């Protein structure tokens, strides 16, 4: 795949205002210079947003819109892919995303994610690879050797053009998952149909038996219901008899006439209390009379006086005691009457309650008798109208369904087995491992060629697990993190340039565009910087179609084919071609 970027137009993005700017990609080595914050690196953000819908740097998507104008962000790139011209238009506020092929708009898919995936397929790269082989920001991006093993493998697989196996693996795994779901569904359907088959077979057998035993069963059911009816009639008869006995018992139970018994009993008790008090007073007075002195009148008591009082008191005691005894006898009689009435009242309540329950029972038995009589009518009217043949047709149909579903289950199981084998073949230890073993020596050779060019005293090697080893000239092992910052930068650049060379040599991706951001600002001395710039310059000499841009606020004269200066005028960035 040959990708030729021609130009990109844009407005209202980051520091660029409503005036449309056009950036044409020219062959050779070009410098993009200008003061910090004037919009040099924004060129990469613009291209990244136009191609992939996201900025190159860590900027929120809505922050791409120019802060002054706040709308009408628009980007439009023109490029050729295998001599076919494409135009990509993308913007915000309002949102727009269009792709044209030879002047005709490509019909887009409904999902934004799928639309971008479609564009990635057209471009031949995704955003991650874009940052590794087209737009290289040495200080902004994480160095390749500091990435996770998964990220490193993903990039190298894309460079080696074997990422298709990853796509195939995902597709096969997706198919495998779908097949397993289909298998579960088919097995569930099969179990359901088998259950229905068994149920129909059982119903047919039961109906056949029922058909053969219909008359006998009907006679037995009539006998059974007649027995139930007779039982309810007997219960009703007994219950009615019990109710009659209860009512007769009520008629015999009568309360003893005693209208004011309770009031009379209360009066007797009060009267007895007064009598007892008077008897007590008389007895106390008799005691006083024994002393020959009257405490009440304060005089001595003579014998005649004492005899008089004692005689009077004795007569009163006889009177009071007689009255008290008479009251007690009457009280006992009244209490007997009250107790008898209480017992009779309880008997009346118990009999009444029993009658009520019997009447409820009578009502329930009467209802049940009516139901039983109705059931008997249903049984007597019952006829057998069953077509056994229809069950044969249904059973045969279910049998065919079972055969069809069993075949589907077998086919799906075979597909699962095949896809499981494919997953194993496409795994990290399968065909991808074979290609990595074959292609890694090419990449290692190119990295060491750049090491030699940059006068690096090391030998570099990626093993099959993409673990790097860095060996000094004296044979000792070192690590990337043990190197100086200058050495790290040269290692980073060697790997990135090797990626670009490798993807052109063994892959189908050849792009005419390359950006280096902060190359002149990185931690390398002037000698090594010269070696790096020379190596980059040689790339444009070997490939005269290649357009390389080095972005920096620092100057480096004498080697540029083109110089672009970006400065802010009136708060907005403007592009100026110096030579």
PDB file of C-alpha atoms in Angstrom, residues 7-10 13-16 21-25 31-33 38-51 54-57 59 64 75 77 130 134-135 513-515 517 549-551 564-567 573-576:
ATOM      1  CA  UNK A   7      -2.018  18.666   1.650  1.00  0.00           C
ATOM      2  CA  UNK A   8      -4.333  19.494   4.548  1.00  0.00           C
ATOM      3  CA  UNK A   9      -6.569  22.545   4.994  1.00  0.00           C
ATOM      4  CA  UNK A  10      -7.951  23.642   8.334  1.00  0.00           C
ATOM      5  CA  UNK A  13      -8.604  24.417  15.496  1.00  0.00           C
ATOM      6  CA  UNK A  14      -6.508  25.155  18.604  1.00  0.00           C
ATOM      7  CA  UNK A  15      -4.555  28.389  17.947  1.00  0.00           C
ATOM      8  CA  UNK A  16      -5.599  28.667  14.266  1.00  0.00           C
ATOM      9  CA  UNK A  21      -4.858  27.637   6.308  1.00  0.00           C
ATOM     10  CA  UNK A  22      -3.355  25.191   3.841  1.00  0.00           C
ATOM     11  CA  UNK A  23      -0.322  23.043   4.564  1.00  0.00           C
ATOM     12  CA  UNK A  24       1.133  21.370   1.476  1.00  0.00           C
ATOM     13  CA  UNK A  25       3.457  18.420   2.040  1.00  0.00           C
ATOM     14  CA  UNK A  31      12.017  22.639   9.233  1.00  0.00           C
ATOM     15  CA  UNK A  32       8.931  23.899  11.061  1.00  0.00           C
ATOM     16  CA  UNK A  33      10.136  26.597  13.385  1.00  0.00           C
ATOM     17  CA  UNK A  38       2.724  29.550  18.518  1.00  0.00           C
ATOM     18  CA  UNK A  39       1.216  26.409  16.934  1.00  0.00           C
ATOM     19  CA  UNK A  40       4.079  24.323  15.500  1.00  0.00           C
ATOM     20  CA  UNK A  41       3.111  20.961  17.023  1.00  0.00           C
ATOM     21  CA  UNK A  42      -0.525  21.750  16.332  1.00  0.00           C
ATOM     22  CA  UNK A  43       0.123  20.658  12.724  1.00  0.00           C
ATOM     23  CA  UNK A  44       0.494  17.057  13.996  1.00  0.00           C
ATOM     24  CA  UNK A  45      -2.654  17.409  16.144  1.00  0.00           C
ATOM     25  CA  UNK A  46      -4.562  18.634  13.080  1.00  0.00           C
ATOM     26  CA  UNK A  47      -3.429  15.708  10.926  1.00  0.00           C
ATOM     27  CA  UNK A  48      -4.092  13.234  13.767  1.00  0.00           C
ATOM     28  CA  UNK A  49      -7.619  14.594  14.322  1.00  0.00           C
ATOM     29  CA  UNK A  50      -8.401  14.609  10.609  1.00  0.00           C
ATOM     30  CA  UNK A  51      -7.298  10.996  10.112  1.00  0.00           C
ATOM     31  CA  UNK A  54      -8.458  12.359  18.099  1.00  0.00           C
ATOM     32  CA  UNK A  55      -5.581  14.788  18.739  1.00  0.00           C
ATOM     33  CA  UNK A  56      -1.995  13.619  18.870  1.00  0.00           C
ATOM     34  CA  UNK A  57      -1.346  15.098  22.292  1.00  0.00           C
ATOM     35  CA  UNK A  59      -6.062  17.178  24.635  1.00  0.00           C
ATOM     36  CA  UNK A  64      -9.595  21.366  19.892  1.00  0.00           C
ATOM     37  CA  UNK A  75     -10.110  19.925   8.589  1.00  0.00           C
ATOM     38  CA  UNK A  77      -6.873  16.362   3.898  1.00  0.00           C
ATOM     39  CA  UNK A 130       0.577   6.583  13.243  1.00  0.00           C
ATOM     40  CA  UNK A 134       4.544   8.931  10.809  1.00  0.00           C
ATOM     41  CA  UNK A 135       4.401  11.427  13.688  1.00  0.00           C
ATOM     42  CA  UNK A 513       5.189  11.686   5.201  1.00  0.00           C
ATOM     43  CA  UNK A 514       7.198  11.783   8.422  1.00  0.00           C
ATOM     44  CA  UNK A 515       7.177  14.263  11.339  1.00  0.00           C
ATOM     45  CA  UNK A 517       8.666  16.803  16.984  1.00  0.00           C
ATOM     46  CA  UNK A 549       9.287  17.704   8.799  1.00  0.00           C
ATOM     47  CA  UNK A 550      11.358  18.507  11.892  1.00  0.00           C
ATOM     48  CA  UNK A 551       9.468  20.650  14.413  1.00  0.00           C
ATOM     49  CA  UNK A 564       8.253  26.945   7.475  1.00  0.00           C
ATOM     50  CA  UNK A 565       7.847  29.568  10.176  1.00  0.00           C
ATOM     51  CA  UNK A 566       4.746  29.646  12.375  1.00  0.00           C
ATOM     52  CA  UNK A 567       3.965  32.717  14.441  1.00  0.00           C
ATOM     53  CA  UNK A 573      -1.330  31.205  14.350  1.00  0.00           C
ATOM     54  CA  UNK A 574      -0.210  31.832  10.776  1.00  0.00           C
ATOM     55  CA  UNK A 575       2.044  29.778   8.470  1.00  0.00           C
ATOM     56  CA  UNK A 576       4.827  31.401   6.482  1.00  0.00           C
TER      57      UNK A 576
END
